[in-house]
Structure formats: C-alpha cells, structure tokens
Amino acid sequence: MSAPLPQTIEPNPELPMTQQIGYLAAACAREGYRLEIVDHYSGQLARVHEGSRNFLVGAGSIHSYPINNAVSVTVARDKAHTYSLLKDASIRVPEGGHFFLNQSYRAHRPDGREIADALDYARSLGFPVFVKPNDGSRGDFAELIREENALLHHLAAMGQRYHCGLVQRVVHGEEYRIFVVDGEVRFHYRKAAATLVGNGTETVAELLAAANAELVGKGISPVAADSFFLQGELERWSMMLESVPARGQRIAYTRRANLSGGGELTDFKTEADPVLAGWARQVAGVLGLRVCGIDVMSEGGLADPAAFTVMEVNGNPALAGAWNHGRRDLVIDIWARICRLAFDDLAAAALRGSA
C-alpha cells in the first residue's frame, strides 16, 4: 500500500494531488516555497513560487522535472533514438531494431521497417526475442516472444495502442535502476520480476487473473496464460496453470520488473562508487538530461559499467519506489534540490535578460 501523501500548503487542502505532486508538496513545505495546484480536477499540474519567480511542474503525461530540457525528455521517450545516441557514444544497448505497427504516417517513412520486416528480423536474431513498444512505459506490452505466430499476434495487439515497436535479442542478467540528478547518482536499486504469491487455495490461473485485473486497471497490458516466460517458470517449478502454489510460494509470471507493473525493489542504495557515478553522468549527458532514471541489465551487478546494457533512459522517472521503501527523506531532499536548481536557473536567466 502506498504511503499517505503530504497535503499541499495551499489554503484549500481539499484540492486533488497526484503522488508526484505530493512529494513536491512535502519539499515545498520544508523549504518554504508556495505550491499552487493549477489543475483542480486531477491535480496533475502545479506551480511552485519563491517570491516573484515561479515554475510549472506536472504529473501524468506532463514531464515532471522542471530542470529537464523538453527536447531531451522527448528524445529519451523514443527508445530507438535513445539507442542510436548511446551507441554512437560507445555505450552498449540491446541488439535490435524498431518497426512500425500500423499504417499511420506511412507516407512519411521509407520502406524496410514494416511488420513483415519485423518478422524477418526476428528470424535473423533467433527466437525467443524480446518485444516492447518504442515509446511505452511501465512494462506495457513488454514480452518474451517464442515463435513467429506469437510475434505477429503480439505486434498486432501492440499496434492498437502504439505506433512503433522494438524487436530485440534477449539480454540476460538482473535489471537495475540508477537515479541521477544533475550529474549525481542519488540512489540505485535492483528490480525483481513480478511474482504471483501463493495463498494455498487459489490456482496459478486464478492468481494470474487477479494480477491481470490489477494491471488492466492501471492501463497496462495483461500477461497471457500461455506466455513464454510464465510457461518456462511453471516448467521450472513442475507446475501447471491448475496447480495450487503453497502459501508464500512465489512464481515469477513475467519478465517485466517495472514497479508499476508488479515488480519489486531490492538492494536499495544511496552510495555509488566513482566509476558508476562517472558512467551515469556520461549516459545522462549524452541525452542532455539533468534528471533521469537509467535502466540497465547486468550479469555482474553494478561493479563494472563496461558490462552494462542500457535498456532505457527515463527522462521522467518516478520516485514512488524510494518513497514506499521508507526513504521519504531522500525523496524530499531530491525535490528540494530540483526546486533550488530551477529557481537558480530562473535567476540566471533574469540576469542574462537584464545584461
């Protein structure tokens, strides 16, 4: 269960507020900034004031962090563009390609990246392959695909919601998130895959149905009962969909490790050695991001960045994981730092304008 959010310091405490704005409100209350909720319907837009200066901050589809460049955040949302930039900087990314999933904007692109091309490319990589939307988030439609018909079905389903998808060679290892603010690693943790937790009475199928209902409620694609990953895990446990896991038994049911998709946070740390910190600064700098979450796969932990594969650079990373992990102080510190940097930028711009 999410921790209760702090109230805004506005006169009207009944105004709605999202989690992200709630974390910001706590920082504003501590630092003495005035927080104004602009969106009175859903609480996804706010303004932070210090004297005569103010800046906007958002949540949901609005990029949250005011010190990030909008172009950089938009580029980071496009994973294919992100991979191109990182690869040019000699930073390892997954072997893969991007392909268009429907006929939208067909007149604006050359040949060679349609669904038929995606199938040929997957054959060249060899199944299974990893498939996900090019601009998706929260693990939506991210799946291991085992054969051609399953790939075509998945691409067609993904094409109902997304314009472009990625087909990649499977990358092995554990997944990690590295959170960077203005060149400093503020924390990092390991992502554990989402699991079904047995209660001694319900079958795997019933547990999966409940998990899928929660995913759909969040707007995230469900996990198929015959998915390659789940079937592999059931085989490893010598179980079937009709089997009843023992109370407390955990069965990973998807490769997705996003916290919003049911993944779990572990090995949370706020210290980063100089090598990791320098590497993270380089990755953030390639995209021009001052705040970002870098997701990497590694078979050897975070000791050797040369062994990392960057899966994504998130220009709008959530702080709910740290908050719910009991690090409210850290989240408030991060937002306080971002606010200070934003006001300093406004002051510097004013000085330039008066020169």
Tab-separated table of C-alpha atoms in Angstrom:
chain	number	residue	atom	x	y	z
A	1	MET	CA	0.000	0.000	0.000
A	2	SER	CA	1.284	3.461	-0.894
A	3	ALA	CA	2.274	5.735	1.938
A	4	PRO	CA	-0.094	8.666	2.622
A	5	LEU	CA	0.836	11.797	0.753
A	6	PRO	CA	1.560	15.110	2.450
A	7	GLN	CA	-1.013	17.837	1.982
A	8	THR	CA	-0.389	20.911	-0.097
A	9	ILE	CA	0.460	24.121	1.770
A	10	GLU	CA	-2.271	25.937	-0.151
A	11	PRO	CA	-5.183	27.364	1.871
A	12	ASN	CA	-7.534	24.741	0.379
A	13	PRO	CA	-6.373	21.264	1.470
A	14	GLU	CA	-9.181	19.541	-0.434
A	15	LEU	CA	-7.655	20.119	-3.870
A	16	PRO	CA	-6.633	16.881	-5.605
A	17	MET	CA	-2.971	15.928	-5.774
A	18	THR	CA	-1.075	13.141	-7.538
A	19	GLN	CA	1.717	11.188	-5.844
A	20	GLN	CA	4.448	13.110	-7.642
A	21	ILE	CA	2.952	16.500	-6.753
A	22	GLY	CA	2.501	15.208	-3.210
A	23	TYR	CA	6.229	14.537	-2.884
A	24	LEU	CA	6.893	18.023	-4.226
A	25	ALA	CA	4.440	19.459	-1.679
A	26	ALA	CA	6.466	17.943	1.144
A	27	ALA	CA	9.626	19.575	-0.205
A	28	CYS	CA	7.861	22.927	-0.614
A	29	ALA	CA	6.580	22.779	2.958
A	30	ARG	CA	10.100	22.135	4.255
A	31	GLU	CA	11.832	24.741	2.108
A	32	GLY	CA	9.204	27.462	2.420
A	33	TYR	CA	8.099	27.548	-1.232
A	34	ARG	CA	4.447	28.131	-2.056
A	35	LEU	CA	2.801	25.340	-4.018
A	36	GLU	CA	-0.200	26.237	-6.160
A	37	ILE	CA	-2.364	23.457	-7.615
A	38	VAL	CA	-3.388	24.680	-11.071
A	39	ASP	CA	-5.342	21.615	-12.220
A	40	HIS	CA	-8.248	21.441	-9.788
A	41	TYR	CA	-9.736	18.346	-11.454
A	42	SER	CA	-6.951	15.765	-11.266
A	43	GLY	CA	-4.120	17.632	-9.563
A	44	GLN	CA	-1.641	16.937	-12.365
A	45	LEU	CA	-0.410	20.493	-12.849
A	46	ALA	CA	1.073	22.779	-10.225
A	47	ARG	CA	3.159	25.916	-9.911
A	48	VAL	CA	5.946	26.478	-7.368
A	49	HIS	CA	6.572	30.053	-6.147
A	50	GLU	CA	9.545	31.712	-4.500
A	51	GLY	CA	8.969	35.451	-4.255
A	52	SER	CA	8.202	36.785	-7.727
A	53	ARG	CA	9.598	33.730	-9.504
A	54	ASN	CA	7.706	30.537	-10.266
A	55	PHE	CA	7.851	27.468	-12.452
A	56	LEU	CA	5.364	24.841	-13.601
A	57	VAL	CA	5.602	21.167	-12.703
A	58	GLY	CA	3.378	18.318	-13.819
A	59	ALA	CA	2.494	14.683	-13.417
A	60	GLY	CA	0.856	12.023	-15.559
A	61	SER	CA	1.608	12.766	-19.209
A	62	ILE	CA	3.354	16.036	-18.245
A	63	HIS	CA	7.114	15.831	-17.747
A	64	SER	CA	7.631	16.306	-14.030
A	65	TYR	CA	11.079	17.774	-13.618
A	66	PRO	CA	11.404	21.473	-14.484
A	67	ILE	CA	15.192	21.413	-14.949
A	68	ASN	CA	14.972	18.862	-17.769
A	69	ASN	CA	15.048	20.086	-21.344
A	70	ALA	CA	11.778	19.187	-23.110
A	71	VAL	CA	13.602	18.047	-26.264
A	72	SER	CA	15.856	15.737	-24.224
A	73	VAL	CA	12.877	14.194	-22.417
A	74	THR	CA	11.041	13.664	-25.705
A	75	VAL	CA	14.079	12.023	-27.319
A	76	ALA	CA	14.554	9.767	-24.289
A	77	ARG	CA	10.934	8.627	-24.589
A	78	ASP	CA	11.793	7.314	-28.070
A	79	LYS	CA	13.904	4.257	-27.294
A	80	ALA	CA	15.159	3.835	-30.866
A	81	HIS	CA	16.542	7.389	-30.905
A	82	THR	CA	17.984	6.853	-27.418
A	83	TYR	CA	19.771	3.693	-28.522
A	84	SER	CA	21.224	5.469	-31.574
A	85	LEU	CA	22.662	8.276	-29.442
A	86	LEU	CA	24.089	5.904	-26.834
A	87	LYS	CA	25.549	3.546	-29.426
A	88	ASP	CA	27.321	6.482	-31.099
A	89	ALA	CA	28.829	7.238	-27.671
A	90	SER	CA	30.112	3.632	-27.378
A	91	ILE	CA	27.569	2.751	-24.660
A	92	ARG	CA	26.162	-0.756	-25.006
A	93	VAL	CA	22.486	-1.090	-25.945
A	94	PRO	CA	20.400	-4.149	-26.910
A	95	GLU	CA	20.839	-5.582	-30.364
A	96	GLY	CA	17.550	-4.857	-32.055
A	97	GLY	CA	15.512	-2.806	-34.453
A	98	HIS	CA	12.403	-0.654	-34.488
A	99	PHE	CA	9.393	-1.429	-36.683
A	100	PHE	CA	6.123	0.329	-37.390
A	101	LEU	CA	2.964	-1.389	-36.236
A	102	ASN	CA	0.232	0.267	-38.281
A	103	GLN	CA	-0.288	2.423	-41.351
A	104	SER	CA	-0.344	5.740	-39.524
A	105	TYR	CA	2.127	8.171	-41.125
A	106	ARG	CA	3.066	5.550	-43.757
A	107	ALA	CA	3.663	8.273	-46.322
A	108	HIS	CA	6.306	9.851	-44.089
A	109	ARG	CA	8.678	6.896	-43.791
A	110	PRO	CA	10.774	4.814	-46.207
A	111	ASP	CA	10.347	1.085	-46.745
A	112	GLY	CA	12.050	-1.574	-44.673
A	113	ARG	CA	10.532	-1.316	-41.203
A	114	GLU	CA	7.024	-2.748	-41.502
A	115	ILE	CA	5.608	-5.772	-39.672
A	116	ALA	CA	6.824	-8.187	-42.370
A	117	ASP	CA	10.321	-6.776	-41.874
A	118	ALA	CA	9.989	-7.258	-38.120
A	119	LEU	CA	9.248	-10.945	-38.685
A	120	ASP	CA	12.287	-11.340	-40.940
A	121	TYR	CA	14.436	-9.555	-38.404
A	122	ALA	CA	13.241	-11.770	-35.547
A	123	ARG	CA	14.113	-14.819	-37.622
A	124	SER	CA	17.616	-13.441	-38.129
A	125	LEU	CA	18.048	-12.943	-34.365
A	126	GLY	CA	16.543	-16.298	-33.496
A	127	PHE	CA	13.623	-16.905	-31.155
A	128	PRO	CA	12.846	-16.111	-28.420
A	129	VAL	CA	13.025	-12.362	-28.897
A	130	PHE	CA	12.103	-9.514	-26.581
A	131	VAL	CA	9.413	-7.145	-27.849
A	132	LYS	CA	8.167	-3.856	-26.408
A	133	PRO	CA	6.719	-0.534	-27.589
A	134	ASN	CA	9.221	2.061	-28.718
A	135	ASP	CA	7.639	4.748	-26.540
A	136	GLY	CA	5.905	2.658	-23.896
A	137	SER	CA	6.361	2.706	-20.144
A	138	ARG	CA	5.583	0.683	-17.003
A	139	GLY	CA	6.317	-2.579	-18.824
A	140	ASP	CA	3.241	-2.297	-21.051
A	141	PHE	CA	3.365	-4.961	-23.803
A	142	ALA	CA	6.957	-5.876	-22.884
A	143	GLU	CA	7.137	-9.629	-23.527
A	144	LEU	CA	9.384	-12.528	-24.445
A	145	ILE	CA	8.049	-13.988	-27.711
A	146	ARG	CA	8.811	-17.584	-28.575
A	147	GLU	CA	7.746	-18.067	-32.209
A	148	GLU	CA	6.509	-16.398	-35.400
A	149	ASN	CA	2.739	-16.590	-34.926
A	150	ALA	CA	3.032	-15.285	-31.375
A	151	LEU	CA	5.158	-12.394	-32.661
A	152	LEU	CA	2.601	-11.429	-35.321
A	153	HIS	CA	-0.232	-11.615	-32.777
A	154	HIS	CA	1.692	-9.515	-30.265
A	155	LEU	CA	2.685	-6.864	-32.812
A	156	ALA	CA	-0.928	-6.597	-33.994
A	157	ALA	CA	-2.184	-6.158	-30.424
A	158	MET	CA	0.541	-3.641	-29.646
A	159	GLY	CA	-0.349	-1.742	-32.826
A	160	GLN	CA	-3.785	-0.953	-31.408
A	161	ARG	CA	-2.127	1.329	-28.856
A	162	TYR	CA	1.353	2.132	-30.177
A	163	HIS	CA	2.777	3.342	-33.459
A	164	CYS	CA	6.195	1.686	-33.292
A	165	GLY	CA	7.717	-1.333	-31.551
A	166	LEU	CA	11.126	-2.850	-30.832
A	167	VAL	CA	12.302	-6.381	-31.573
A	168	GLN	CA	15.454	-7.242	-29.652
A	169	ARG	CA	17.806	-10.075	-28.890
A	170	VAL	CA	17.197	-11.257	-25.328
A	171	VAL	CA	19.571	-9.641	-22.819
A	172	HIS	CA	20.383	-11.752	-19.766
A	173	GLY	CA	21.108	-10.638	-16.232
A	174	GLU	CA	19.483	-8.626	-13.472
A	175	GLU	CA	17.827	-5.259	-14.082
A	176	TYR	CA	18.845	-2.130	-12.152
A	177	ARG	CA	17.590	1.457	-11.916
A	178	ILE	CA	20.094	4.291	-11.393
A	179	PHE	CA	18.533	7.650	-10.481
A	180	VAL	CA	20.555	10.728	-11.468
A	181	VAL	CA	20.027	14.373	-10.518
A	182	ASP	CA	22.286	16.991	-12.108
A	183	GLY	CA	25.156	14.568	-12.602
A	184	GLU	CA	24.891	12.918	-9.164
A	185	VAL	CA	23.652	9.378	-8.525
A	186	ARG	CA	21.121	9.824	-5.730
A	187	PHE	CA	20.172	6.152	-5.426
A	188	HIS	CA	20.105	2.859	-7.263
A	189	TYR	CA	18.360	-0.483	-6.767
A	190	ARG	CA	17.757	-3.855	-8.332
A	191	LYS	CA	14.421	-4.616	-9.947
A	192	ALA	CA	12.945	-8.028	-9.204
A	193	ALA	CA	10.447	-9.562	-11.619
A	194	ALA	CA	6.750	-9.510	-10.767
A	195	THR	CA	5.593	-12.642	-8.956
A	196	LEU	CA	2.397	-14.484	-8.137
A	197	VAL	CA	2.290	-15.224	-4.412
A	198	GLY	CA	0.575	-18.447	-3.436
A	199	ASN	CA	-2.080	-18.498	-0.716
A	200	GLY	CA	-2.563	-22.246	-0.541
A	201	THR	CA	-6.066	-22.185	-2.042
A	202	GLU	CA	-6.016	-20.461	-5.446
A	203	THR	CA	-4.559	-21.929	-8.620
A	204	VAL	CA	-1.869	-20.280	-10.709
A	205	ALA	CA	-4.557	-19.373	-13.240
A	206	GLU	CA	-6.664	-17.683	-10.559
A	207	LEU	CA	-3.695	-15.787	-9.162
A	208	LEU	CA	-2.764	-14.676	-12.674
A	209	ALA	CA	-6.315	-13.488	-13.344
A	210	ALA	CA	-6.204	-11.310	-10.219
A	211	ALA	CA	-2.786	-9.904	-11.178
A	212	ASN	CA	-4.001	-9.181	-14.706
A	213	ALA	CA	-7.088	-7.397	-13.412
A	214	GLU	CA	-4.810	-5.093	-11.441
A	215	LEU	CA	-2.604	-4.466	-14.490
A	216	VAL	CA	-5.575	-3.665	-16.720
A	217	GLY	CA	-6.898	-1.306	-14.056
A	218	LYS	CA	-3.616	0.615	-14.376
A	219	GLY	CA	-3.814	0.674	-18.168
A	220	ILE	CA	-1.084	-1.966	-18.574
A	221	SER	CA	-1.401	-4.961	-20.895
A	222	PRO	CA	-2.194	-8.298	-19.176
A	223	VAL	CA	0.103	-11.329	-19.214
A	224	ALA	CA	-1.136	-14.233	-21.323
A	225	ALA	CA	-1.530	-17.569	-19.569
A	226	ASP	CA	0.469	-19.237	-22.350
A	227	SER	CA	3.250	-16.638	-22.345
A	228	PHE	CA	6.719	-17.996	-22.989
A	229	PHE	CA	8.118	-16.662	-19.735
A	230	LEU	CA	5.322	-17.952	-17.488
A	231	GLN	CA	5.302	-21.373	-19.116
A	232	GLY	CA	9.051	-21.595	-18.589
A	233	GLU	CA	8.678	-20.715	-14.903
A	234	LEU	CA	5.883	-23.257	-14.424
A	235	GLU	CA	8.039	-25.914	-16.040
A	236	ARG	CA	10.884	-24.979	-13.706
A	237	TRP	CA	8.564	-25.493	-10.721
A	238	SER	CA	6.987	-28.650	-12.254
A	239	MET	CA	3.617	-26.904	-12.097
A	240	MET	CA	0.663	-26.179	-14.394
A	241	LEU	CA	-1.899	-23.409	-14.520
A	242	GLU	CA	-4.228	-25.639	-12.495
A	243	SER	CA	-1.635	-26.166	-9.766
A	244	VAL	CA	-2.134	-24.556	-6.342
A	245	PRO	CA	1.061	-22.890	-5.071
A	246	ALA	CA	1.793	-23.230	-1.373
A	247	ARG	CA	1.159	-20.240	0.856
A	248	GLY	CA	4.005	-17.762	0.368
A	249	GLN	CA	5.431	-19.529	-2.690
A	250	ARG	CA	6.470	-17.016	-5.335
A	251	ILE	CA	6.266	-17.706	-9.051
A	252	ALA	CA	7.639	-15.104	-11.454
A	253	TYR	CA	4.999	-14.681	-14.140
A	254	THR	CA	6.529	-12.037	-16.414
A	255	ARG	CA	9.966	-10.701	-17.254
A	256	ARG	CA	8.689	-7.181	-16.588
A	257	ALA	CA	10.299	-5.729	-13.497
A	258	ASN	CA	8.722	-2.263	-13.519
A	259	LEU	CA	7.380	-1.365	-10.083
A	260	SER	CA	4.077	-0.144	-11.519
A	261	GLY	CA	3.676	-3.487	-13.285
A	262	GLY	CA	4.117	-5.611	-10.173
A	263	GLY	CA	7.918	-5.735	-9.973
A	264	GLU	CA	9.722	-5.328	-6.683
A	265	LEU	CA	12.550	-3.110	-5.445
A	266	THR	CA	15.538	-4.631	-3.677
A	267	ASP	CA	19.173	-3.807	-2.837
A	268	PHE	CA	18.349	-0.106	-2.450
A	269	LYS	CA	21.493	2.012	-2.002
A	270	THR	CA	22.310	5.701	-1.944
A	271	GLU	CA	26.068	5.360	-2.420
A	272	ALA	CA	27.664	4.994	-5.833
A	273	ASP	CA	31.348	4.398	-6.420
A	274	PRO	CA	33.165	6.928	-8.638
A	275	VAL	CA	33.236	4.607	-11.661
A	276	LEU	CA	29.462	4.049	-11.592
A	277	ALA	CA	28.828	7.742	-10.937
A	278	GLY	CA	31.031	8.810	-13.835
A	279	TRP	CA	29.370	6.340	-16.193
A	280	ALA	CA	25.890	7.533	-15.161
A	281	ARG	CA	26.896	11.156	-15.777
A	282	GLN	CA	28.075	10.175	-19.239
A	283	VAL	CA	24.789	8.457	-20.104
A	284	ALA	CA	22.709	11.379	-18.809
A	285	GLY	CA	24.954	13.809	-20.654
A	286	VAL	CA	24.554	12.030	-23.994
A	287	LEU	CA	20.834	12.776	-23.824
A	288	GLY	CA	21.207	16.152	-22.131
A	289	LEU	CA	19.112	15.090	-19.128
A	290	ARG	CA	19.632	16.582	-15.682
A	291	VAL	CA	17.134	14.202	-14.051
A	292	CYS	CA	16.821	10.643	-15.325
A	293	GLY	CA	16.436	7.027	-14.393
A	294	ILE	CA	18.876	4.735	-16.221
A	295	ASP	CA	17.731	1.111	-16.524
A	296	VAL	CA	20.492	-1.408	-17.171
A	297	MET	CA	20.816	-5.164	-17.439
A	298	SER	CA	23.920	-6.731	-15.933
A	299	GLU	CA	25.023	-10.244	-15.046
A	300	GLY	CA	27.599	-8.960	-12.566
A	301	GLY	CA	25.791	-6.356	-10.508
A	302	LEU	CA	26.803	-2.699	-10.766
A	303	ALA	CA	30.532	-3.212	-10.308
A	304	ASP	CA	31.589	-2.882	-13.947
A	305	PRO	CA	29.728	-0.406	-16.205
A	306	ALA	CA	31.554	-1.849	-19.216
A	307	ALA	CA	29.339	-4.917	-18.790
A	308	PHE	CA	26.059	-2.954	-18.641
A	309	THR	CA	23.436	-2.958	-21.357
A	310	VAL	CA	21.260	0.155	-21.221
A	311	MET	CA	17.626	-0.835	-21.676
A	312	GLU	CA	16.114	2.609	-21.231
A	313	VAL	CA	16.876	6.134	-20.093
A	314	ASN	CA	13.734	7.537	-18.472
A	315	GLY	CA	13.545	11.320	-18.553
A	316	ASN	CA	10.521	11.338	-16.269
A	317	PRO	CA	11.370	8.706	-13.625
A	318	ALA	CA	9.074	8.056	-10.692
A	319	LEU	CA	10.072	8.449	-7.055
A	320	ALA	CA	7.353	6.202	-5.626
A	321	GLY	CA	9.777	3.306	-5.222
A	322	ALA	CA	12.089	5.270	-2.932
A	323	TRP	CA	9.154	6.827	-1.055
A	324	ASN	CA	7.442	3.492	-0.406
A	325	HIS	CA	10.789	1.936	0.509
A	326	GLY	CA	10.840	4.220	3.540
A	327	ARG	CA	13.154	6.873	2.097
A	328	ARG	CA	10.785	9.835	2.305
A	329	ASP	CA	13.667	11.999	3.500
A	330	LEU	CA	15.604	11.225	0.329
A	331	VAL	CA	12.639	11.949	-1.948
A	332	ILE	CA	12.046	15.294	-0.228
A	333	ASP	CA	15.766	16.115	-0.497
A	334	ILE	CA	15.694	15.327	-4.225
A	335	TRP	CA	12.693	17.539	-4.872
A	336	ALA	CA	14.169	20.318	-2.731
A	337	ARG	CA	17.375	20.134	-4.781
A	338	ILE	CA	15.444	20.229	-8.072
A	339	CYS	CA	13.422	23.241	-6.907
A	340	ARG	CA	16.582	25.091	-5.870
A	341	LEU	CA	18.197	24.373	-9.231
A	342	ALA	CA	15.062	25.523	-11.077
A	343	PHE	CA	14.911	28.820	-9.176
A	344	ASP	CA	18.651	29.328	-9.714
A	345	ASP	CA	18.099	28.817	-13.460
A	346	LEU	CA	15.320	31.426	-13.420
A	347	ALA	CA	17.554	33.868	-11.577
A	348	ALA	CA	20.408	33.313	-14.033
A	349	ALA	CA	18.056	33.815	-16.979
A	350	ALA	CA	16.804	37.068	-15.460
A	351	LEU	CA	20.371	38.319	-15.103
A	352	ARG	CA	21.128	37.429	-18.721
A	353	GLY	CA	17.969	39.244	-19.806
A	354	SER	CA	18.955	42.407	-17.949
A	355	ALA	CA	22.529	42.443	-19.238
